[in-house]
Amino acid sequence: MKKYIIFICAGFGLLTMNSCTKLDQEFYSSVTPETFFKSEKDIKAALFRPFTHAKWYLGEDRWRLQEYTADNFAITTKGRHWYNGGENERFHYHRWTADDGWIWGSWRGTLMGVALALDTKSDLEKLDYTQFALTDELKASHLAQLDALIGFFYLRGLDYFGGMPVFESLDQEALPRNTDVELFNHIEKLLKAALENIPAKAAGDPEEGAITKGAVAAMLAQLYFNAESYINKPMYNEAKVLAQDIINNKYGTYSLDSKWNGPHSFTNNKSPEIIWSMPSEFKKLEYNWFYADFYHYNTRQYFDQDMGANNGAHLTPSRKPDGSKYDSDFKLGSPYEKFSAGDFRKKPYKYLGSGNYEGMFIIGPHLTPDGKPIVGGEEYKDKPLDFVDQVGRFSQVGAGKKYANVSQLPSKMSEGEENTGVRLVKSPIPNLNDNSMRWGGDLPIIRLAEVYYILAECNFRTGNLSEAANLINQVRKRNFADEKDSNPVTTANLDKYRLLDEWSIEFLGEGRRRTDLVRWKAFTSERWWDHNPSNAAHLNRFPVPNEAIAGNNNLKQNPGYE
């Protein structure tokens, strides 16, 4: 077995890259399985190295491409902060280019994940597991997990870019892009093969980051569910069969969590709803990248914590500067007001101690846990902060100021302030007294609720509105006292927009919104807040980064970006 540094497009830690589609090898040592692997612990360490990359991959640039380009989130310019050379506006207005860093980071991150998994697979294939008192069945399971992980990375790459180079070993160089259909078929082959050898999750087993049979089946369902937007071939019936089988526990034992926050709590690894998640633990593998982006510089006082933040992201507004709702202006967006009255999640976030908390948002007066006002440092320097579900320069309204009254205020990406926008607290934050629980909530990747919604949408598309409504309501009811939903889904109110609203409500901030809009042909054709439709279909995919093409002249650009 040879150990090597893999080059894929610029460095991450020990990995560097000089070409985006060239999995070069520089051999710095030559070792054998007998000398490199000493125990089962060594095998597991190798197996889970590419999973660590997957945890990183699920956040940051990939999340930004999914959410800041869609209708639920924005990073407005806040006075002297966050213009960022126009980057945030380019993505919000769908004016990105092949030189944008988020796109480059996602292309190279995808192929790096493939390379890491292929590297580990190559190593483990050479091992005789019986020498470690391990079975051949376990070896087959480990190799299948790596196939599934490769399928996971390529599935995301297909979603972002369409066809990508298909690597099946590390000695291939400068490959051209495979077609969309070829990549789709490769993903399907990987997942179907993995499904045969990966064991199912047993009832009561906590999630620890490994891919189980249920996760593979769910990824295959995701592939089919979005096939129409990937390869122009509707495969909702195939997705429907898989989703129903998962719900029927054919691929492992899962059930919807009865608690509204069970899938996101400090102990969500024990939630029966989690099909696949990434472990998170304080001062170890932390799921925390979002903290700095979402919260105000002084929000640490709200949480009674010691962490700083950058005050960037927030929900797109549900209300105009004058306080009226955007209801009649557009059908997408307005995420906060899409939550119904009485929904447990709609409360302001409050940590109650001992791992208990309520609410999911920061909105209204910003107060310390003992009720003292938290003051601002920019437009509201030394004044109490009050987070509003609006975008506008309210500090510039009044006698002798830029605007005489609120009705004159524009609401757009350039007009934010330090208190602009509702902030999401989906992963709970404890106070310093319970700091050992910090980052205790694992990163959910696939939840059973998603499978319910896939099945619901498939039923909707085939005309079974009553079953679609029933499936969604089974998830919704846990968010209300005594399971009495104030606004249940019915056959009368269920249409394309209600479905998109339900995806938004349940999976707000979980890095999937763009994919849902693309599937419904709404990403480029619909209006929301400060975003007008382009009707430019090529924007449903991102361009191949220019840095990737510079490193491999066999790559061809996506149509519309030439």
Coordinates of N, CA and C in Angstrom, one line a residue, residues 97-267:
T97 N -20.3 34.5 -11.0 CA -19.4 34.3 -12.1 C -18.5 33.0 -11.8
A98 N -17.9 32.6 -12.9 CA -17.0 31.4 -12.7 C -15.7 31.7 -11.9
D99 N -15.6 33.0 -11.5 CA -14.4 33.3 -10.7 C -14.8 33.4 -9.2
D100 N -16.0 33.2 -8.8 CA -16.5 33.4 -7.4 C -15.9 32.2 -6.5
G101 N -15.5 32.6 -5.4 CA -14.8 31.7 -4.5 C -15.7 30.6 -3.9
W102 N -17.0 30.9 -3.6 CA -17.9 29.9 -3.1 C -18.0 28.7 -4.1
I103 N -18.1 29.1 -5.4 CA -18.2 28.1 -6.5 C -16.9 27.3 -6.6
W104 N -15.8 27.9 -6.6 CA -14.5 27.2 -6.7 C -14.3 26.3 -5.5
G105 N -14.7 26.8 -4.3 CA -14.5 26.0 -3.1 C -15.4 24.7 -3.1
S106 N -16.6 24.8 -3.8 CA -17.5 23.7 -3.8 C -17.1 22.7 -4.9
W107 N -16.6 23.1 -6.0 CA -16.1 22.2 -7.0 C -14.9 21.4 -6.5
R108 N -13.9 22.1 -5.9 CA -12.7 21.4 -5.4 C -13.1 20.6 -4.2
G109 N -14.0 21.1 -3.3 CA -14.4 20.3 -2.2 C -15.1 19.0 -2.5
T110 N -15.8 19.0 -3.6 CA -16.5 17.8 -4.1 C -15.5 16.8 -4.5
L111 N -14.6 17.2 -5.4 CA -13.6 16.2 -5.9 C -12.6 15.8 -4.8
M112 N -12.3 16.7 -3.9 CA -11.5 16.3 -2.8 C -12.1 15.2 -2.0
G113 N -13.4 15.3 -1.7 CA -14.1 14.2 -1.0 C -14.1 12.9 -1.7
V114 N -14.2 12.9 -3.1 CA -14.1 11.7 -3.9 C -12.7 11.1 -3.7
A115 N -11.7 12.0 -3.8 CA -10.3 11.5 -3.8 C -10.0 10.9 -2.4
L116 N -10.4 11.5 -1.3 CA -10.2 11.0 0.0 C -10.8 9.6 0.2
A117 N -12.0 9.5 -0.3 CA -12.7 8.2 -0.2 C -12.1 7.1 -1.1
L118 N -11.7 7.5 -2.3 CA -11.0 6.5 -3.1 C -9.6 6.1 -2.5
D119 N -8.9 7.1 -1.9 CA -7.7 6.8 -1.3 C -7.8 5.7 -0.2
T120 N -8.8 6.0 0.7 CA -9.0 5.0 1.8 C -9.5 3.7 1.2
K121 N -10.4 3.7 0.2 CA -10.9 2.5 -0.3 C -9.7 1.6 -0.9
S122 N -8.8 2.3 -1.6 CA -7.6 1.6 -2.1 C -6.8 0.9 -1.1
D123 N -6.7 1.6 0.1 CA -5.9 1.0 1.2 C -6.6 -0.2 1.8
L124 N -7.9 0.0 2.1 CA -8.6 -1.1 2.8 C -8.9 -2.3 1.9
E125 N -9.0 -2.1 0.6 CA -9.1 -3.2 -0.3 C -8.0 -4.2 -0.2
K126 N -6.8 -3.7 0.1 CA -5.6 -4.5 0.2 C -5.4 -5.3 1.5
L127 N -6.2 -4.9 2.5 CA -6.1 -5.5 3.8 C -6.8 -6.9 3.9
D128 N -6.1 -7.8 4.6 CA -6.7 -9.0 5.0 C -7.3 -8.8 6.4
Y129 N -8.6 -8.6 6.5 CA -9.3 -8.3 7.8 C -9.2 -9.4 8.8
T130 N -9.0 -10.6 8.3 CA -9.0 -11.7 9.3 C -7.7 -11.7 10.1
Q131 N -6.6 -11.0 9.7 CA -5.4 -10.8 10.5 C -5.7 -9.9 11.7
F132 N -6.8 -9.1 11.6 CA -7.1 -8.3 12.8 C -8.3 -8.8 13.5
A133 N -8.6 -10.1 13.3 CA -9.7 -10.8 13.9 C -11.1 -10.1 13.5
L134 N -11.1 -9.6 12.3 CA -12.3 -9.0 11.7 C -12.8 -9.9 10.6
T135 N -14.0 -9.7 10.3 CA -14.7 -10.5 9.2 C -14.6 -9.9 7.8
D136 N -14.7 -10.7 6.8 CA -14.8 -10.2 5.5 C -16.1 -9.4 5.3
E137 N -17.2 -9.8 6.0 CA -18.4 -9.0 6.0 C -18.2 -7.6 6.4
L138 N -17.4 -7.4 7.5 CA -17.1 -6.1 7.9 C -16.3 -5.3 6.9
K139 N -15.4 -6.0 6.3 CA -14.6 -5.3 5.2 C -15.5 -4.9 4.1
A140 N -16.4 -5.8 3.7 CA -17.4 -5.4 2.6 C -18.2 -4.2 3.0
S141 N -18.6 -4.2 4.3 CA -19.4 -3.0 4.8 C -18.6 -1.7 4.7
H142 N -17.3 -1.8 5.1 CA -16.5 -0.6 5.1 C -16.3 -0.1 3.7
L143 N -16.0 -1.0 2.8 CA -15.8 -0.6 1.4 C -17.1 0.0 0.8
A144 N -18.3 -0.6 1.2 CA -19.6 -0.1 0.7 C -19.8 1.3 1.3
Q145 N -19.4 1.6 2.5 CA -19.6 2.9 3.1 C -18.8 3.9 2.3
L146 N -17.6 3.6 1.8 CA -16.8 4.5 1.0 C -17.5 4.7 -0.4
D147 N -18.0 3.6 -0.9 CA -18.7 3.8 -2.2 C -19.9 4.8 -2.0
A148 N -20.6 4.6 -0.9 CA -21.8 5.4 -0.6 C -21.3 6.9 -0.4
L149 N -20.2 7.1 0.2 CA -19.7 8.4 0.5 C -19.3 9.1 -0.8
I150 N -18.7 8.3 -1.7 CA -18.3 8.8 -3.1 C -19.6 9.2 -3.8
G151 N -20.6 8.4 -3.7 CA -21.9 8.7 -4.2 C -22.5 10.0 -3.7
F152 N -22.3 10.2 -2.4 CA -22.8 11.4 -1.7 C -22.2 12.6 -2.3
F153 N -20.8 12.6 -2.4 CA -20.1 13.8 -2.9 C -20.5 14.0 -4.4
Y154 N -20.6 13.0 -5.2 CA -21.0 13.2 -6.6 C -22.4 13.6 -6.7
L155 N -23.3 13.2 -5.8 CA -24.7 13.6 -5.8 C -24.8 15.1 -5.6
R156 N -24.0 15.6 -4.7 CA -24.0 17.1 -4.5 C -23.3 17.8 -5.7
G157 N -22.3 17.2 -6.2 CA -21.7 17.8 -7.4 C -22.6 17.9 -8.6
L158 N -23.4 16.8 -8.8 CA -24.4 16.8 -9.9 C -25.4 17.9 -9.6
D159 N -25.8 18.1 -8.4 CA -26.8 19.1 -8.1 C -26.3 20.5 -8.4
Y160 N -25.0 20.8 -8.0 CA -24.4 22.1 -8.2 C -24.0 22.4 -9.7
F161 N -23.4 21.4 -10.3 CA -22.7 21.6 -11.5 C -23.2 20.8 -12.7
G162 N -24.0 19.8 -12.5 CA -24.2 18.9 -13.6 C -23.1 17.8 -13.7
G163 N -22.8 17.4 -14.9 CA -21.7 16.4 -15.1 C -20.4 16.9 -14.6
M164 N -19.7 15.9 -13.9 CA -18.3 16.1 -13.4 C -17.5 15.0 -13.9
P165 N -16.1 15.1 -13.8 CA -15.3 14.0 -14.2 C -15.5 12.8 -13.2
V166 N -15.7 11.6 -13.7 CA -15.9 10.5 -12.9 C -14.6 9.7 -12.7
F167 N -14.1 9.8 -11.5 CA -12.9 9.1 -11.1 C -13.2 7.8 -10.4
E168 N -12.6 6.7 -10.8 CA -12.7 5.4 -10.2 C -11.4 4.9 -9.6
S169 N -10.3 5.7 -9.8 CA -9.1 5.4 -9.2 C -8.3 6.7 -9.1
L170 N -7.2 6.6 -8.4 CA -6.4 7.8 -8.2 C -5.3 8.1 -9.2
D171 N -5.2 7.2 -10.1 CA -4.1 7.3 -11.2 C -4.6 7.9 -12.5
Q172 N -5.9 8.3 -12.5 CA -6.4 9.0 -13.7 C -6.1 10.5 -13.7
E173 N -5.8 11.0 -14.8 CA -5.4 12.4 -14.9 C -6.2 13.2 -15.9
A174 N -6.5 14.5 -15.5 CA -7.0 15.5 -16.4 C -8.2 14.9 -17.2
L175 N -9.1 14.3 -16.5 CA -10.3 13.7 -17.2 C -11.3 14.8 -17.6
P176 N -11.9 14.6 -18.8 CA -13.0 15.6 -19.1 C -14.2 15.3 -18.3
R177 N -15.2 16.2 -18.4 CA -16.4 16.0 -17.6 C -17.2 14.9 -18.3
N178 N -17.8 14.0 -17.4 CA -18.8 13.1 -17.9 C -20.1 13.9 -18.1
T179 N -21.0 13.3 -18.8 CA -22.3 13.9 -19.0 C -23.1 13.8 -17.8
D180 N -24.2 14.6 -17.7 CA -25.1 14.5 -16.6 C -25.6 13.1 -16.4
V181 N -26.0 12.5 -17.5 CA -26.6 11.2 -17.4 C -25.5 10.2 -16.9
E182 N -24.3 10.3 -17.4 CA -23.2 9.4 -17.0 C -22.9 9.5 -15.5
L183 N -22.9 10.7 -15.0 CA -22.7 10.9 -13.6 C -23.8 10.4 -12.8
F184 N -25.0 10.7 -13.2 CA -26.2 10.1 -12.6 C -26.2 8.6 -12.5
N185 N -25.8 8.0 -13.6 CA -25.8 6.5 -13.6 C -24.6 6.0 -12.7
H186 N -23.5 6.7 -12.6 CA -22.4 6.3 -11.7 C -22.9 6.4 -10.3
I187 N -23.6 7.5 -9.9 CA -24.1 7.6 -8.5 C -25.0 6.5 -8.2
E188 N -25.9 6.2 -9.1 CA -26.9 5.1 -8.9 C -26.2 3.8 -8.8
K189 N -25.2 3.5 -9.6 CA -24.5 2.3 -9.5 C -23.8 2.1 -8.1
L190 N -23.1 3.2 -7.7 CA -22.4 3.2 -6.4 C -23.4 2.9 -5.2
L191 N -24.5 3.6 -5.2 CA -25.5 3.5 -4.1 C -26.2 2.2 -4.1
K192 N -26.5 1.7 -5.3 CA -27.2 0.3 -5.4 C -26.2 -0.8 -4.9
A193 N -25.0 -0.6 -5.3 CA -24.0 -1.6 -4.8 C -23.8 -1.5 -3.3
A194 N -23.7 -0.3 -2.8 CA -23.5 -0.1 -1.3 C -24.7 -0.7 -0.5
L195 N -25.9 -0.5 -1.1 CA -27.1 -1.0 -0.4 C -27.1 -2.5 -0.1
E196 N -26.3 -3.2 -0.9 CA -26.3 -4.7 -0.7 C -25.4 -5.1 0.5
N197 N -24.4 -4.2 0.8 CA -23.4 -4.7 1.8 C -23.4 -3.9 3.1
I198 N -24.1 -2.8 3.2 CA -24.1 -2.0 4.4 C -25.2 -2.5 5.3
P199 N -24.9 -2.7 6.6 CA -26.0 -3.2 7.5 C -27.0 -2.1 7.8
A200 N -28.2 -2.6 8.3 CA -29.2 -1.6 8.6 C -29.1 -1.2 10.1
K201 N -29.6 0.0 10.4 CA -29.5 0.5 11.8 C -30.6 -0.3 12.6
A202 N -30.2 -0.7 13.8 CA -31.1 -1.4 14.7 C -31.9 -0.4 15.5
A203 N -33.0 -0.7 16.0 CA -33.8 0.1 16.8 C -33.1 0.5 18.1
G204 N -33.0 1.8 18.4 CA -32.4 2.3 19.6 C -30.9 2.6 19.4
D205 N -30.3 2.2 18.3 CA -28.9 2.5 18.1 C -28.7 4.0 17.9
P206 N -27.8 4.7 18.6 CA -27.5 6.1 18.3 C -26.8 6.3 17.0
E207 N -26.9 7.4 16.4 CA -26.1 7.7 15.2 C -24.7 8.1 15.6
E208 N -23.7 7.6 14.9 CA -22.3 7.9 15.2 C -21.5 8.3 14.0
G209 N -22.2 8.7 12.9 CA -21.5 9.2 11.7 C -21.4 8.2 10.6
A210 N -21.5 6.9 10.9 CA -21.3 5.9 9.8 C -22.6 5.9 8.9
I211 N -22.4 5.5 7.7 CA -23.5 5.4 6.7 C -24.1 4.0 6.9
T212 N -25.4 4.0 7.2 CA -26.2 2.7 7.3 C -27.0 2.5 6.1
K213 N -27.7 1.4 6.0 CA -28.5 1.0 4.9 C -29.6 2.1 4.6
G214 N -30.2 2.6 5.7 CA -31.2 3.6 5.5 C -30.7 4.8 4.9
A215 N -29.5 5.3 5.2 CA -28.9 6.5 4.6 C -28.7 6.3 3.1
V216 N -28.2 5.1 2.7 CA -28.0 4.8 1.3 C -29.3 4.8 0.5
A217 N -30.3 4.2 1.1 CA -31.6 4.2 0.5 C -32.2 5.6 0.3
A218 N -32.0 6.4 1.3 CA -32.4 7.8 1.3 C -31.7 8.6 0.2
M219 N -30.4 8.4 0.1 CA -29.6 9.1 -0.9 C -30.1 8.7 -2.3
L220 N -30.4 7.4 -2.5 CA -30.9 6.9 -3.8 C -32.3 7.6 -4.0
A221 N -33.1 7.7 -3.0 CA -34.4 8.4 -3.1 C -34.2 9.8 -3.5
Q222 N -33.2 10.5 -2.9 CA -32.9 11.9 -3.3 C -32.5 12.0 -4.8
L223 N -31.7 11.1 -5.2 CA -31.3 11.1 -6.6 C -32.5 11.0 -7.6
Y224 N -33.4 10.0 -7.3 CA -34.6 9.8 -8.1 C -35.5 11.0 -8.0
F225 N -35.7 11.5 -6.8 CA -36.6 12.6 -6.5 C -36.3 13.9 -7.3
N226 N -35.0 14.1 -7.6 CA -34.5 15.3 -8.3 C -34.1 15.0 -9.7
A227 N -34.4 13.8 -10.2 CA -33.9 13.3 -11.5 C -34.4 14.2 -12.6
E228 N -35.6 14.7 -12.5 CA -36.1 15.6 -13.6 C -35.3 16.8 -13.8
S229 N -34.8 17.4 -12.7 CA -33.9 18.6 -12.8 C -32.5 18.2 -13.1
Y230 N -32.1 16.9 -12.8 CA -30.7 16.5 -13.1 C -30.5 16.0 -14.5
I231 N -31.5 15.2 -15.0 CA -31.3 14.5 -16.3 C -32.5 14.6 -17.2
N232 N -33.4 15.5 -16.8 CA -34.7 15.7 -17.5 C -35.5 14.5 -17.7
K233 N -35.5 13.6 -16.6 CA -36.3 12.4 -16.6 C -37.0 12.3 -15.3
P234 N -38.3 12.5 -15.3 CA -39.0 12.3 -14.0 C -38.9 10.9 -13.5
M235 N -38.5 10.7 -12.2 CA -38.4 9.4 -11.6 C -39.1 9.5 -10.2
Y236 N -40.2 10.2 -10.1 CA -40.9 10.3 -8.8 C -41.5 8.9 -8.4
N237 N -41.9 8.1 -9.3 CA -42.4 6.8 -8.9 C -41.3 6.0 -8.2
E238 N -40.1 6.0 -8.7 CA -39.0 5.3 -8.1 C -38.6 5.9 -6.7
A239 N -38.7 7.2 -6.6 CA -38.4 7.8 -5.3 C -39.5 7.5 -4.3
K240 N -40.7 7.4 -4.8 CA -41.9 7.1 -4.0 C -41.8 5.7 -3.4
V241 N -41.4 4.7 -4.2 CA -41.2 3.3 -3.7 C -40.1 3.3 -2.6
L242 N -39.0 3.9 -2.8 CA -37.9 3.9 -1.8 C -38.4 4.6 -0.5
A243 N -39.0 5.8 -0.7 CA -39.4 6.5 0.5 C -40.4 5.7 1.3
Q244 N -41.4 5.0 0.7 CA -42.3 4.2 1.4 C -41.6 3.1 2.1
D245 N -40.7 2.5 1.5 CA -39.9 1.3 2.1 C -39.1 1.8 3.3
I246 N -38.5 3.0 3.2 CA -37.8 3.5 4.4 C -38.7 3.7 5.5
I247 N -39.9 4.3 5.3 CA -40.9 4.6 6.3 C -41.4 3.3 6.9
N248 N -41.5 2.3 6.1 CA -41.9 0.9 6.5 C -40.8 0.1 7.2
N249 N -39.6 0.8 7.4 CA -38.5 0.2 8.1 C -37.9 -1.0 7.3
K250 N -38.0 -1.0 6.0 CA -37.3 -2.0 5.2 C -35.8 -1.9 5.3
Y251 N -35.3 -0.7 5.5 CA -33.8 -0.4 5.5 C -33.3 0.0 6.9
G252 N -34.0 -0.3 7.9 CA -33.6 0.0 9.2 C -34.8 0.6 10.0
T253 N -34.6 0.7 11.3 CA -35.7 1.1 12.2 C -35.6 2.6 12.5
Y254 N -36.6 3.3 12.0 CA -36.6 4.8 12.2 C -38.1 5.2 12.5
S255 N -38.2 6.3 13.2 CA -39.6 6.9 13.4 C -39.4 8.4 13.6
L256 N -40.5 9.1 13.4 CA -40.5 10.5 13.6 C -40.3 10.8 15.1
D257 N -39.5 11.8 15.4 CA -39.3 12.2 16.8 C -40.6 12.9 17.2
S258 N -41.0 12.6 18.4 CA -42.2 13.2 19.0 C -42.0 14.6 19.5
K259 N -40.8 15.0 19.7 CA -40.4 16.3 20.2 C -40.1 17.2 19.0
W260 N -40.5 18.5 19.1 CA -40.3 19.4 18.0 C -38.8 19.6 17.8
N261 N -38.0 19.6 18.9 CA -36.6 19.9 18.7 C -35.7 18.6 18.8
G262 N -36.3 17.4 18.9 CA -35.6 16.2 19.0 C -34.5 16.0 18.0
P263 N -34.7 16.3 16.7 CA -33.7 16.1 15.7 C -32.6 17.1 15.7
H264 N -32.7 18.1 16.5 CA -31.7 19.2 16.6 C -31.1 19.4 18.0
S265 N -31.5 18.7 18.9 CA -31.2 19.0 20.3 C -29.7 18.6 20.6
F266 N -29.3 18.8 21.9 CA -28.0 18.5 22.3 C -27.8 17.0 22.3
T267 N -28.8 16.2 22.3 CA -28.7 14.7 22.3 C -29.4 14.1 21.0

